[in-house]
Short mmCIF file of C-alpha atoms and ligand atoms in Angstrom, two decimals:
data_model
loop_
_atom_site.label_atom_id
_atom_site.label_comp_id
_atom_site.label_asym_id
_atom_site.label_seq_id
_atom_site.Cartn_x
_atom_site.Cartn_y
_atom_site.Cartn_z
CA MET A 17 -8.94 -70.76 31.40
CA ALA A 18 -10.30 -67.23 31.82
CA ASP A 19 -13.76 -67.89 30.40
CA SER A 20 -15.04 -64.34 30.65
CA LEU A 21 -13.55 -61.00 29.67
CA PHE A 22 -14.67 -59.39 32.96
CA VAL A 23 -15.00 -60.81 36.45
CA ASP A 24 -16.76 -59.30 39.46
CA ILE A 25 -14.29 -58.80 42.28
CA THR A 26 -14.41 -57.51 45.84
CA THR A 27 -11.03 -56.43 47.17
CA PRO A 28 -10.07 -57.38 50.77
CA ASN A 29 -10.74 -53.76 51.76
CA GLY A 30 -14.26 -53.97 50.38
CA ARG A 31 -14.13 -52.40 46.92
CA GLN A 32 -16.37 -53.98 44.33
CA TYR A 33 -15.46 -53.65 40.70
CA GLN A 34 -15.35 -55.42 37.36
CA GLN A 35 -11.85 -56.66 36.59
CA PRO A 36 -11.17 -56.90 32.85
CA THR A 37 -9.19 -60.02 31.98
CA GLY A 38 -8.72 -59.80 28.21
CA LEU A 39 -6.16 -58.32 25.85
CA PHE A 40 -6.91 -54.66 25.11
CA ILE A 41 -6.44 -54.20 21.38
CA ASN A 42 -8.10 -51.46 19.31
CA ASN A 43 -9.97 -50.26 22.41
CA GLU A 44 -11.72 -53.62 22.88
CA PHE A 45 -10.98 -56.57 25.14
CA ARG A 46 -10.50 -59.92 23.46
CA PRO A 47 -9.47 -63.39 24.60
CA SER A 48 -6.05 -64.88 24.01
CA SER A 49 -5.93 -66.74 20.69
CA SER A 50 -4.62 -69.88 22.40
CA GLY A 51 -6.67 -69.64 25.59
CA GLN A 52 -3.52 -69.46 27.70
CA THR A 53 -3.79 -67.59 30.97
CA ILE A 54 -1.95 -66.04 33.89
CA VAL A 55 -3.19 -66.51 37.45
CA SER A 56 -2.51 -63.56 39.67
CA LEU A 57 -1.85 -64.46 43.34
CA ASP A 58 -2.13 -62.48 46.56
CA PRO A 59 1.42 -62.69 47.98
CA ALA A 60 0.13 -62.32 51.55
CA THR A 61 -2.16 -65.36 51.39
CA ASP A 62 -0.88 -67.32 48.37
CA LYS A 63 -4.48 -67.40 47.11
CA PRO A 64 -5.57 -66.55 43.53
CA ILE A 65 -7.08 -63.13 42.85
CA ALA A 66 -8.02 -63.45 39.19
CA THR A 67 -7.09 -65.22 35.98
CA VAL A 68 -6.28 -63.11 32.93
CA HIS A 69 -5.61 -63.86 29.28
CA ALA A 70 -1.99 -64.21 28.18
CA ALA A 71 -0.98 -63.05 24.70
CA THR A 72 0.59 -65.35 22.14
CA ALA A 73 2.86 -64.17 19.34
CA GLU A 74 -0.26 -64.03 17.15
CA ASP A 75 -1.99 -61.72 19.67
CA VAL A 76 1.10 -59.54 19.86
CA ASP A 77 1.00 -59.24 16.09
CA ALA A 78 -2.66 -58.13 16.26
CA ALA A 79 -1.77 -55.49 18.86
CA VAL A 80 1.18 -54.22 16.80
CA GLN A 81 -0.94 -54.08 13.62
CA ALA A 82 -3.52 -52.04 15.54
CA ALA A 83 -0.84 -49.63 16.75
CA LYS A 84 0.62 -49.35 13.24
CA ALA A 85 -2.79 -48.54 11.72
CA ALA A 86 -3.53 -45.97 14.45
CA LEU A 87 -0.19 -44.24 13.83
CA SER A 88 -1.21 -43.04 10.38
CA HIS A 89 -4.93 -42.67 11.06
CA SER A 90 -6.08 -39.06 10.92
CA THR A 91 -7.76 -39.27 14.35
CA TRP A 92 -4.31 -39.55 15.90
CA LYS A 93 -1.83 -38.34 13.29
CA LEU A 94 -3.68 -35.10 12.58
CA LEU A 95 -4.89 -34.52 16.12
CA PRO A 96 -3.52 -31.12 17.19
CA ALA A 97 -0.87 -31.56 19.87
CA THR A 98 -2.86 -29.44 22.32
CA GLU A 99 -5.79 -31.83 22.03
CA ARG A 100 -3.45 -34.77 22.48
CA GLY A 101 -2.39 -33.17 25.75
CA GLN A 102 -6.04 -32.67 26.72
CA LEU A 103 -6.74 -36.38 26.17
CA MET A 104 -3.89 -37.17 28.51
CA GLY A 105 -5.20 -34.65 31.04
CA ARG A 106 -8.58 -36.40 30.92
CA LEU A 107 -6.85 -39.72 31.53
CA ALA A 108 -5.11 -38.25 34.59
CA ASP A 109 -8.50 -36.99 35.89
CA LEU A 110 -10.05 -40.43 35.43
CA MET A 111 -7.13 -42.04 37.24
CA GLU A 112 -7.63 -39.60 40.09
CA GLU A 113 -11.33 -40.58 40.28
CA ASN A 114 -10.24 -44.22 40.56
CA ARG A 115 -7.29 -43.65 42.89
CA GLU A 116 -8.58 -45.88 45.73
CA LEU A 117 -9.47 -48.70 43.36
CA PHE A 118 -6.05 -48.65 41.67
CA ALA A 119 -4.32 -48.56 45.05
CA ALA A 120 -6.33 -51.56 46.27
CA ILE A 121 -5.54 -53.59 43.14
CA ASP A 122 -1.81 -52.84 43.14
CA ALA A 123 -1.53 -53.48 46.89
CA TRP A 124 -3.33 -56.79 46.51
CA ASP A 125 -1.43 -57.92 43.44
CA ASN A 126 2.03 -56.76 44.48
CA GLY A 127 1.96 -57.01 48.30
CA LYS A 128 2.77 -53.38 49.10
CA PRO A 129 0.76 -51.64 51.86
CA TYR A 130 -2.48 -50.12 50.61
CA GLN A 131 -1.65 -46.75 52.19
CA VAL A 132 1.68 -46.63 50.35
CA ALA A 133 0.05 -47.52 47.04
CA LEU A 134 -2.60 -44.88 47.65
CA THR A 135 -0.35 -42.02 48.67
CA GLU A 136 2.93 -42.78 46.86
CA ASP A 137 2.38 -45.00 43.80
CA LEU A 138 -0.86 -43.37 42.71
CA THR A 139 0.42 -39.84 43.25
CA GLU A 140 3.43 -40.66 41.10
CA ALA A 141 1.31 -42.32 38.40
CA ILE A 142 -1.24 -39.52 38.12
CA THR A 143 1.37 -36.76 38.31
CA THR A 144 3.43 -38.39 35.57
CA ILE A 145 0.52 -38.47 33.10
CA ARG A 146 -0.42 -34.91 34.01
CA TYR A 147 3.17 -33.71 33.70
CA TYR A 148 3.56 -35.20 30.21
CA SER A 149 0.13 -33.94 29.14
CA GLY A 150 1.66 -30.49 29.46
CA TRP A 151 4.60 -31.39 27.22
CA ALA A 152 2.39 -32.55 24.32
CA ASP A 153 2.26 -29.09 22.71
CA LYS A 154 5.64 -27.84 23.89
CA THR A 155 8.08 -29.81 21.80
CA PHE A 156 9.36 -27.84 18.83
CA GLY A 157 11.99 -28.05 16.17
CA GLN A 158 14.51 -25.36 15.24
CA THR A 159 15.16 -23.09 12.28
CA ILE A 160 18.81 -23.06 11.18
CA SER A 161 20.12 -20.45 8.76
CA THR A 162 22.85 -21.60 6.40
CA THR A 163 23.39 -19.33 3.36
CA PRO A 164 21.37 -16.31 2.14
CA GLN A 165 19.47 -18.63 -0.20
CA LYS A 166 19.15 -21.67 2.00
CA PHE A 167 18.07 -22.65 5.45
CA ALA A 168 16.87 -25.76 7.22
CA TYR A 169 14.29 -26.49 9.85
CA THR A 170 13.83 -29.48 12.07
CA ILE A 171 10.62 -31.25 13.06
CA ARG A 172 10.29 -33.39 16.18
CA GLN A 173 8.34 -36.45 15.16
CA PRO A 174 7.17 -39.57 16.98
CA ILE A 175 9.34 -42.65 16.63
CA GLY A 176 6.34 -44.73 15.59
CA VAL A 177 5.04 -47.93 17.13
CA VAL A 178 6.56 -48.32 20.57
CA GLY A 179 6.73 -51.64 22.45
CA GLN A 180 6.91 -51.18 26.22
CA ILE A 181 7.73 -53.91 28.72
CA ILE A 182 7.30 -53.17 32.40
CA PRO A 183 8.10 -54.84 35.75
CA TRP A 184 6.01 -55.74 38.79
CA ASN A 185 7.40 -53.58 41.61
CA TYR A 186 5.35 -50.44 40.82
CA PRO A 187 2.79 -51.84 38.37
CA LEU A 188 0.67 -48.81 37.52
CA SER A 189 3.31 -46.20 38.06
CA MET A 190 5.80 -47.97 35.73
CA ALA A 191 3.08 -48.04 33.06
CA THR A 192 2.67 -44.26 33.32
CA TRP A 193 6.42 -43.59 33.10
CA LYS A 194 6.31 -45.30 29.74
CA LEU A 195 2.91 -44.15 28.43
CA GLY A 196 3.30 -40.48 29.43
CA PRO A 197 6.23 -39.46 27.22
CA ALA A 198 5.29 -41.88 24.42
CA LEU A 199 1.82 -40.39 24.04
CA ALA A 200 2.96 -36.79 24.54
CA CYS A 201 5.27 -37.27 21.54
CA GLY A 202 2.49 -38.78 19.39
CA ASN A 203 3.61 -42.42 19.24
CA THR A 204 1.28 -45.40 19.40
CA VAL A 205 1.93 -48.10 21.94
CA VAL A 206 1.76 -51.78 22.74
CA ILE A 207 2.50 -52.18 26.43
CA LYS A 208 3.03 -55.50 28.20
CA ALA A 209 2.61 -55.78 31.96
CA ALA A 210 4.65 -58.17 34.10
CA GLU A 211 3.02 -61.57 34.57
CA GLN A 212 3.31 -61.19 38.36
CA THR A 213 1.07 -58.07 38.44
CA PRO A 214 -1.35 -58.14 35.49
CA LEU A 215 -4.45 -56.49 36.96
CA SER A 216 -4.30 -52.69 37.39
CA ILE A 217 -3.15 -52.02 33.85
CA LEU A 218 -6.35 -53.62 32.49
CA VAL A 219 -8.44 -51.18 34.53
CA LEU A 220 -6.27 -48.41 33.10
CA ALA A 221 -7.23 -49.74 29.65
CA THR A 222 -10.91 -49.01 30.35
CA LEU A 223 -9.95 -45.41 31.19
CA ILE A 224 -7.90 -45.04 27.99
CA LYS A 225 -11.08 -45.70 26.04
CA LYS A 226 -13.22 -43.54 28.33
CA ALA A 227 -10.79 -40.61 28.01
CA GLY A 228 -11.33 -40.74 24.24
CA PHE A 229 -8.06 -42.08 22.82
CA PRO A 230 -8.70 -43.37 19.29
CA PRO A 231 -8.66 -47.18 18.86
CA GLY A 232 -5.18 -48.69 18.50
CA VAL A 233 -3.27 -45.79 20.06
CA VAL A 234 -2.74 -47.67 23.33
CA ASN A 235 -2.87 -51.46 23.27
CA ILE A 236 -2.43 -53.24 26.57
CA ILE A 237 -1.55 -56.90 26.87
CA ASN A 238 -0.58 -59.39 29.51
CA GLY A 239 1.67 -62.27 28.62
CA TYR A 240 4.78 -64.20 29.52
CA GLY A 241 8.11 -62.53 28.95
CA LYS A 242 9.67 -65.28 26.89
CA GLU A 243 6.63 -65.51 24.62
CA ALA A 244 4.70 -62.23 24.40
CA GLY A 245 7.64 -60.04 25.47
CA ALA A 246 10.02 -61.65 23.02
CA ALA A 247 7.43 -61.46 20.20
CA LEU A 248 7.04 -57.74 20.82
CA VAL A 249 10.78 -57.11 20.82
CA GLN A 250 11.26 -59.04 17.58
CA HIS A 251 8.25 -57.68 15.70
CA PRO A 252 9.42 -55.93 12.52
CA LEU A 253 6.75 -53.21 12.75
CA VAL A 254 7.83 -52.15 16.25
CA ASP A 255 10.14 -49.14 15.93
CA LYS A 256 11.27 -48.87 19.53
CA ILE A 257 11.44 -50.95 22.69
CA ALA A 258 11.38 -49.41 26.16
CA PHE A 259 12.09 -51.89 28.93
CA THR A 260 12.34 -51.86 32.71
CA GLY A 261 13.41 -55.05 34.45
CA SER A 262 16.44 -57.17 35.20
CA THR A 263 19.84 -56.68 33.57
CA ALA A 264 19.81 -60.31 32.38
CA THR A 265 16.53 -59.79 30.48
CA ALA A 266 17.74 -56.44 29.13
CA ARG A 267 20.72 -58.24 27.63
CA GLU A 268 18.36 -60.66 25.86
CA ILE A 269 16.22 -57.77 24.65
CA MET A 270 19.20 -55.90 23.26
CA LYS A 271 20.21 -58.97 21.27
CA MET A 272 16.71 -59.53 19.92
CA ALA A 273 16.23 -55.85 19.09
CA ALA A 274 19.40 -55.96 17.01
CA GLY A 275 17.50 -58.00 14.40
CA THR A 276 15.76 -54.90 13.07
CA LEU A 277 18.12 -52.35 14.65
CA LYS A 278 15.42 -51.04 16.98
CA ASN A 279 15.77 -47.92 19.02
CA ILE A 280 15.92 -49.05 22.68
CA THR A 281 15.84 -47.63 26.16
CA LEU A 282 16.62 -49.91 29.09
CA GLU A 283 16.21 -49.34 32.80
CA THR A 284 17.71 -52.28 34.63
CA GLY A 285 19.19 -53.43 37.91
CA GLY A 286 21.42 -51.83 40.50
CA LYS A 287 23.54 -52.31 43.59
CA SER A 288 23.39 -48.70 44.64
CA PRO A 289 25.82 -47.40 47.27
CA LEU A 290 24.94 -45.06 50.14
CA ILE A 291 27.94 -43.44 51.83
CA VAL A 292 27.84 -42.00 55.34
CA TYR A 293 30.77 -39.67 56.15
CA PRO A 294 31.79 -38.94 59.77
CA ASP A 295 30.39 -35.40 59.61
CA ALA A 296 26.92 -36.59 58.56
CA ASP A 297 23.73 -35.95 60.51
CA LEU A 298 23.49 -39.50 61.80
CA GLU A 299 19.74 -39.49 62.54
CA GLN A 300 19.05 -38.44 58.96
CA ALA A 301 21.54 -40.93 57.55
CA VAL A 302 19.90 -43.79 59.47
CA LYS A 303 16.37 -42.73 58.55
CA TRP A 304 17.08 -42.49 54.83
CA SER A 305 19.34 -45.51 54.60
CA HIS A 306 16.63 -47.63 56.25
CA PHE A 307 14.04 -46.23 53.84
CA GLY A 308 16.40 -46.67 50.88
CA ILE A 309 16.58 -50.44 51.26
CA MET A 310 13.61 -51.51 53.39
CA SER A 311 10.75 -49.57 51.77
CA ASN A 312 8.72 -51.42 49.13
CA LYS A 313 10.16 -54.64 50.67
CA GLY A 314 13.48 -53.81 49.04
CA GLU A 315 11.91 -54.42 45.63
CA ILE A 316 13.33 -51.21 44.22
CA CYS A 317 15.77 -51.01 41.33
CA THR A 318 17.45 -47.98 42.97
CA ALA A 319 17.54 -49.60 46.45
CA THR A 320 20.63 -48.37 48.31
CA SER A 321 21.71 -51.92 49.15
CA ARG A 322 25.39 -51.25 49.94
CA ILE A 323 25.80 -48.90 52.88
CA PHE A 324 29.35 -47.62 53.40
CA VAL A 325 29.84 -46.11 56.86
CA HIS A 326 32.97 -44.35 58.09
CA ARG A 327 34.69 -46.68 60.57
CA SER A 328 34.62 -44.08 63.36
CA ILE A 329 30.80 -44.10 63.46
CA LEU A 330 30.10 -47.70 62.40
CA THR A 331 29.09 -49.06 65.83
CA THR A 332 26.67 -46.21 66.53
CA PHE A 333 25.26 -46.39 63.02
CA LEU A 334 24.63 -50.13 63.31
CA GLU A 335 22.84 -49.74 66.64
CA LYS A 336 20.64 -47.01 65.28
CA PHE A 337 19.95 -48.94 62.06
CA LYS A 338 18.76 -51.95 64.10
CA GLU A 339 16.59 -49.61 66.16
CA ALA A 340 15.08 -48.21 62.96
CA ILE A 341 14.19 -51.73 61.85
CA GLU A 342 12.61 -52.53 65.20
CA THR A 343 10.56 -49.36 65.36
CA THR A 344 9.69 -48.90 61.67
CA SER A 345 9.80 -52.16 59.70
CA LYS A 346 6.47 -53.58 60.85
CA ILE A 347 5.74 -56.65 58.73
CA GLY A 348 2.19 -57.53 57.79
CA ASP A 349 -0.35 -57.73 55.01
CA GLN A 350 -1.35 -54.95 52.66
CA TRP A 351 -4.46 -53.94 54.57
CA ASP A 352 -3.09 -53.41 58.07
CA GLU A 353 -2.49 -49.68 58.56
CA ASN A 354 0.62 -50.41 60.63
CA THR A 355 2.33 -52.43 57.90
CA TYR A 356 5.58 -50.99 56.59
CA GLN A 357 6.80 -54.13 54.85
CA GLY A 358 4.45 -56.48 53.00
CA PRO A 359 5.20 -59.89 51.48
CA GLN A 360 7.68 -60.28 48.58
CA VAL A 361 5.84 -60.25 45.26
CA THR A 362 5.97 -63.98 44.43
CA ARG A 363 7.12 -67.26 45.90
CA ALA A 364 9.94 -67.34 43.33
CA GLN A 365 11.16 -63.93 44.46
CA TYR A 366 10.85 -64.93 48.13
CA GLU A 367 12.95 -68.04 47.53
CA ARG A 368 15.49 -66.07 45.56
CA VAL A 369 15.98 -63.58 48.41
CA LEU A 370 16.27 -66.40 50.99
CA ALA A 371 18.82 -68.13 48.77
CA TYR A 372 20.92 -64.94 48.72
CA ILE A 373 20.74 -64.82 52.53
CA GLU A 374 22.03 -68.41 52.71
CA THR A 375 24.82 -67.62 50.26
CA ALA A 376 25.89 -64.64 52.37
CA LYS A 377 26.04 -66.82 55.49
CA GLN A 378 28.08 -69.44 53.63
CA GLU A 379 30.42 -66.75 52.30
CA GLY A 380 31.21 -65.83 55.92
CA ALA A 381 29.23 -62.61 56.33
CA THR A 382 27.97 -61.86 59.86
CA LEU A 383 24.20 -61.75 60.25
CA VAL A 384 23.30 -58.76 62.42
CA THR A 385 19.54 -59.15 62.30
CA GLY A 386 16.82 -60.97 60.31
CA GLY A 387 18.02 -63.64 57.90
CA LYS A 388 14.89 -65.77 57.82
CA PRO A 389 11.25 -65.93 56.79
CA TYR A 390 8.83 -64.00 58.98
CA THR A 391 5.91 -65.92 60.47
CA PRO A 392 2.84 -63.71 60.47
CA LYS A 393 0.62 -63.62 63.55
CA ASP A 394 -2.55 -63.73 61.48
CA GLU A 395 -3.43 -67.31 60.42
CA LYS A 396 -4.82 -66.16 57.06
CA ASN A 397 -1.34 -64.95 56.10
CA ALA A 398 0.43 -68.14 57.15
CA LYS A 399 1.45 -68.92 53.57
CA GLY A 400 2.53 -65.37 52.75
CA TYR A 401 5.97 -64.59 51.32
CA PHE A 402 7.27 -62.57 54.27
CA ILE A 403 10.97 -62.11 55.02
CA GLU A 404 12.56 -60.39 58.01
CA PRO A 405 14.57 -57.23 57.25
CA THR A 406 18.12 -58.51 57.08
CA VAL A 407 21.47 -56.84 57.76
CA PHE A 408 24.93 -58.30 57.14
CA THR A 409 28.33 -56.99 58.24
CA ASP A 410 31.87 -58.38 57.83
CA VAL A 411 31.20 -58.44 54.11
CA THR A 412 33.99 -58.17 51.57
CA ASP A 413 33.54 -56.41 48.25
CA ASP A 414 33.95 -59.64 46.30
CA MET A 415 31.16 -61.56 48.06
CA ARG A 416 28.07 -62.23 45.96
CA ILE A 417 25.90 -60.49 48.56
CA CYS A 418 27.93 -57.32 47.87
CA LYS A 419 28.00 -57.60 44.09
CA GLU A 420 24.63 -58.99 42.98
CA GLU A 421 21.21 -57.41 43.13
CA VAL A 422 19.05 -59.18 45.74
CA PHE A 423 15.85 -57.17 45.21
CA GLY A 424 14.62 -57.72 48.75
CA PRO A 425 14.95 -56.34 52.30
CA VAL A 426 18.62 -57.29 52.59
CA VAL A 427 21.50 -54.86 53.11
CA VAL A 428 25.24 -55.01 53.65
CA ILE A 429 26.93 -52.43 55.89
CA LEU A 430 30.59 -51.86 55.13
CA PRO A 431 33.20 -49.73 56.95
CA PHE A 432 35.61 -47.39 55.14
CA ASP A 433 38.45 -45.11 56.20
CA SER A 434 38.87 -42.36 53.59
CA GLU A 435 36.81 -40.48 51.02
CA GLU A 436 38.97 -41.83 48.22
CA GLU A 437 38.35 -45.39 49.40
CA SER A 438 34.59 -44.83 49.74
CA VAL A 439 34.25 -43.56 46.18
CA ARG A 440 36.51 -46.22 44.70
CA ARG A 441 34.59 -49.04 46.40
CA ALA A 442 31.20 -47.48 45.68
CA ASN A 443 32.15 -47.44 41.99
CA ASP A 444 33.51 -51.00 42.07
CA THR A 445 30.36 -52.49 40.55
CA THR A 446 29.02 -53.32 37.12
CA TYR A 447 25.92 -51.27 37.98
CA GLY A 448 25.37 -47.50 38.09
CA LEU A 449 21.79 -46.58 38.88
CA GLY A 450 21.47 -44.58 42.11
CA ALA A 451 23.85 -43.45 44.86
CA ALA A 452 23.46 -41.51 48.10
CA VAL A 453 25.91 -39.33 50.02
CA PHE A 454 25.50 -38.23 53.63
CA THR A 455 27.67 -35.34 54.76
CA THR A 456 27.31 -31.80 56.09
CA ASP A 457 30.40 -30.71 54.15
CA LEU A 458 29.05 -28.87 51.12
CA GLU A 459 32.20 -29.26 49.10
CA ARG A 460 32.49 -32.97 49.77
CA ALA A 461 28.80 -33.53 48.95
CA HIS A 462 29.16 -32.13 45.43
CA ARG A 463 32.64 -33.54 44.85
CA VAL A 464 31.48 -37.07 45.63
CA ALA A 465 28.20 -36.59 43.72
CA ALA A 466 30.29 -35.76 40.64
CA ASP A 467 32.66 -38.71 41.11
CA ILE A 468 30.10 -41.44 41.71
CA GLU A 469 29.29 -43.52 38.65
CA ALA A 470 25.50 -43.39 38.75
CA GLY A 471 22.59 -41.93 36.83
CA MET A 472 21.16 -40.33 39.97
CA VAL A 473 22.73 -39.14 43.23
CA TRP A 474 20.88 -38.18 46.39
CA ILE A 475 22.61 -35.80 48.79
CA ASN A 476 21.40 -36.42 52.37
CA SER A 477 18.43 -38.39 51.06
CA SER A 478 17.50 -41.59 49.24
CA GLN A 479 14.96 -42.62 46.60
CA ASP A 480 13.63 -39.16 45.74
CA CYS A 481 11.89 -39.38 42.42
CA ASP A 482 9.83 -36.80 40.54
CA PRO A 483 8.29 -36.76 37.05
CA ARG A 484 10.26 -33.57 36.30
CA ILE A 485 13.64 -35.14 37.01
CA PRO A 486 15.47 -37.53 34.66
CA PHE A 487 15.76 -41.13 35.84
CA GLY A 488 18.10 -43.79 34.49
CA GLY A 489 21.39 -45.56 34.83
CA VAL A 490 24.97 -45.77 33.59
CA LYS A 491 27.11 -48.89 33.05
CA GLN A 492 24.94 -52.04 33.19
CA SER A 493 22.05 -50.21 34.83
CA GLY A 494 20.62 -49.05 31.57
CA ILE A 495 20.59 -46.97 28.43
CA GLY A 496 18.69 -43.70 28.08
CA ARG A 497 16.61 -41.64 30.48
CA GLU A 498 12.99 -41.64 31.54
CA LEU A 499 10.99 -38.78 33.09
CA GLY A 500 11.63 -35.07 32.79
CA GLU A 501 12.33 -33.29 29.55
CA ALA A 502 15.05 -35.90 28.95
CA GLY A 503 12.32 -38.55 28.79
CA LEU A 504 10.97 -36.95 25.61
CA GLU A 505 14.23 -37.63 23.78
CA ALA A 506 13.51 -41.34 24.03
CA TYR A 507 10.19 -41.01 22.21
CA SER A 508 10.81 -38.48 19.46
CA GLN A 509 13.20 -38.12 16.58
CA VAL A 510 14.45 -35.08 14.73
CA LYS A 511 13.91 -34.69 11.01
CA ALA A 512 15.91 -32.05 9.12
CA VAL A 513 14.21 -30.30 6.18
CA HIS A 514 16.57 -28.41 3.85
CA VAL A 515 14.98 -25.49 2.01
CA ASN A 516 16.40 -23.79 -1.07
CA MET A 517 14.72 -20.39 -1.56
CA GLY A 518 16.95 -19.19 -4.38
CA SER A 519 17.12 -20.27 -7.99
CA ARG A 520 20.38 -18.44 -8.75
CA LEU A 521 22.84 -20.63 -6.84
P1 LIG B 29 12.23 -60.23 37.00
O1 LIG B 29 13.33 -61.25 36.81
O2 LIG B 29 12.47 -59.32 38.13
O3 LIG B 29 10.84 -60.78 36.99
P2 LIG B 29 12.33 -59.54 34.24
O4 LIG B 29 13.37 -58.66 33.67
O5 LIG B 29 12.41 -60.99 33.90
O6 LIG B 29 12.34 -59.26 35.77
O7 LIG B 29 10.89 -59.03 33.83
C1 LIG B 29 10.55 -57.69 33.54
C2 LIG B 29 9.64 -57.70 32.34
O8 LIG B 29 10.32 -58.27 31.24
C3 LIG B 29 8.34 -58.50 32.51
O9 LIG B 29 7.28 -57.80 31.88
C4 LIG B 29 8.65 -59.79 31.78
O10 LIG B 29 7.51 -60.43 31.27
C5 LIG B 29 9.52 -59.28 30.65
N1 LIG B 29 10.42 -60.30 30.06
C6 LIG B 29 11.01 -61.34 30.70
N2 LIG B 29 11.75 -62.06 29.84
C7 LIG B 29 11.62 -61.48 28.61
C8 LIG B 29 12.15 -61.77 27.30
N3 LIG B 29 12.96 -62.79 27.08
N4 LIG B 29 11.80 -60.94 26.30
C9 LIG B 29 10.99 -59.87 26.53
N5 LIG B 29 10.46 -59.56 27.72
C10 LIG B 29 10.76 -60.35 28.76
#
C-alpha cells in the first residue's frame, strides 16, 4: 500500500527528490480508490524503487470527468492558441531545468544507461514539447468559394477528451509524443503510463501544474493495462485513444474502441528489415546495424531485427558485426559510464527474450554469439535482468525467430542473392514499421526505399527520429502517424461551415 502521496527518494547517482505516487487528476494528487498499487523495480538489482497508486475504473472515470469539464471550461477553451503554445513552452523549460532528475528516474526505472537517458531520451522529450508548442497557433482552416452567394470555411478543432496509453521503453519521451500534439490542438488528456515504468510521468505532472495548465487539462494516471487501460478505452466520454505498445494489445484496444466508434491511432510492433547490398560502405552498415538492434537493449519498436546481407559479403559482415558487439556492447548497470546495454526492463521481459533464444536454437538456427543471460561482475547486480547480445544465422524466413518481435538484443542475419529477393523477403512480414537500406547506388537506394512496405525507411542509417518527421507504421505496425505536421492530424478534426450571403437564391 502506498500510504503517502509523496516519498523522499535518493537515486543511485545521488539525486534527492520527492517522488509523487498518487493519481494526478484536476492538478492534484490523490490515492487510488481501492488502495491498489504498483511496485516499480530496478531491473539491474531486482530491488523496489517506489510504490505508486494504481487507478481503478472508478479513478479512470474521475480523470475522464475532469478532462471533460476542462474541455469546455473557459480557461482552456477560450485560451488564445498563442498562449496555449506559451504554456507548452514553459513546460519544455521546466523539463529542461529537471533534465538530470528525469534522466536518473528513467534510467533507474527502465534500465537504460543514465548517459543515454540524459542525452537522447531527454533531448527528444524536451524538443518534442517545444516543437509542438510552436504549432499551437499555426493550425488554420480554409476558405472555399462555391457560388457568388455562398462560400464555406473550415475550422480545425480539437477532437475532445483524448485517452493516451504509453509503453515502458522510452517512458518520458513517449509521454511527450502523445501530449505535444494533443495539447497543441487544444484537446484535454488522460494519459496512462506503463506499469513497468510509472515514476517519471508523475514528476512531469508536478511541472504541468507549475507551468500553469488549468486543472483537468492533463490528467496522469498509473494503472494496470487490463483494468485502468481497458476502462479508459471503453469510457463513453473519451473521444479518441492513442496507443503505443504491442500489436496484440492494439488488437484488443481496437475491439474495445469499437463500442463507441472512437477515433484511434496505434503504434505497435515490428520486425524491421535492414538490407546491406554488396556496394554498401561496410563499416557504416555494421555500425548502424549494430546500433539498430542492440541500442536500448533491443527494446525498440523500430529495431532492425532482420538483417539481410548480400551473400558475397556475408562472412566479412558477420566478422565485423561480432567485433562491433565485442567493442561496443558493454553490459552493465545504468550508472556505469561505460555501459552500452543495461538490463531488460522486467523479469517477464527477460524471460520472454530467453525463451525466444531457446526457440531459435530448437528451430535449428545457428548461434553465432551470445544466447544466454549475462552474469554481471558487480555483486549488487547479481539479480539483474541482463542478456548477452545474441546473433543467429542459418535462419529460414518461416522460423519464429524471423517472424515474431523479440524486443530484446537478438538479431537474425540472413543472406540474399538479388535485389528482387531482398525486397520480397523484407516485405514478407505482417509488420511494416521501419526499414533500412545500405547501398552507395543512389538509384537503388530510392528504388528500394519506395518498394519497402514500411512507415519509415532509413538510407545508410538506422533509428533516426526527429519531432519534425512523421513516425508510424503500415500493415500490423499501426494506424496513423505521430510527430511532425502529420501528428496534428491525429488530434484535430475539420468542421465545415457553409455560409449563405445572398437572399435572392
Ligand atoms: P508489453 O506487452 O510490451 O508490456 P503492452 O502493449 O501490453 O506492451 O503495454 C503497453 C501499454 O498498454 C501499457 O501502458 C499497458 O498498461 C497497456 N495495456 C495493456 N493491456 C491493455 C488493455 N487490455 N487495454 C488497455 N491498455 C492495455
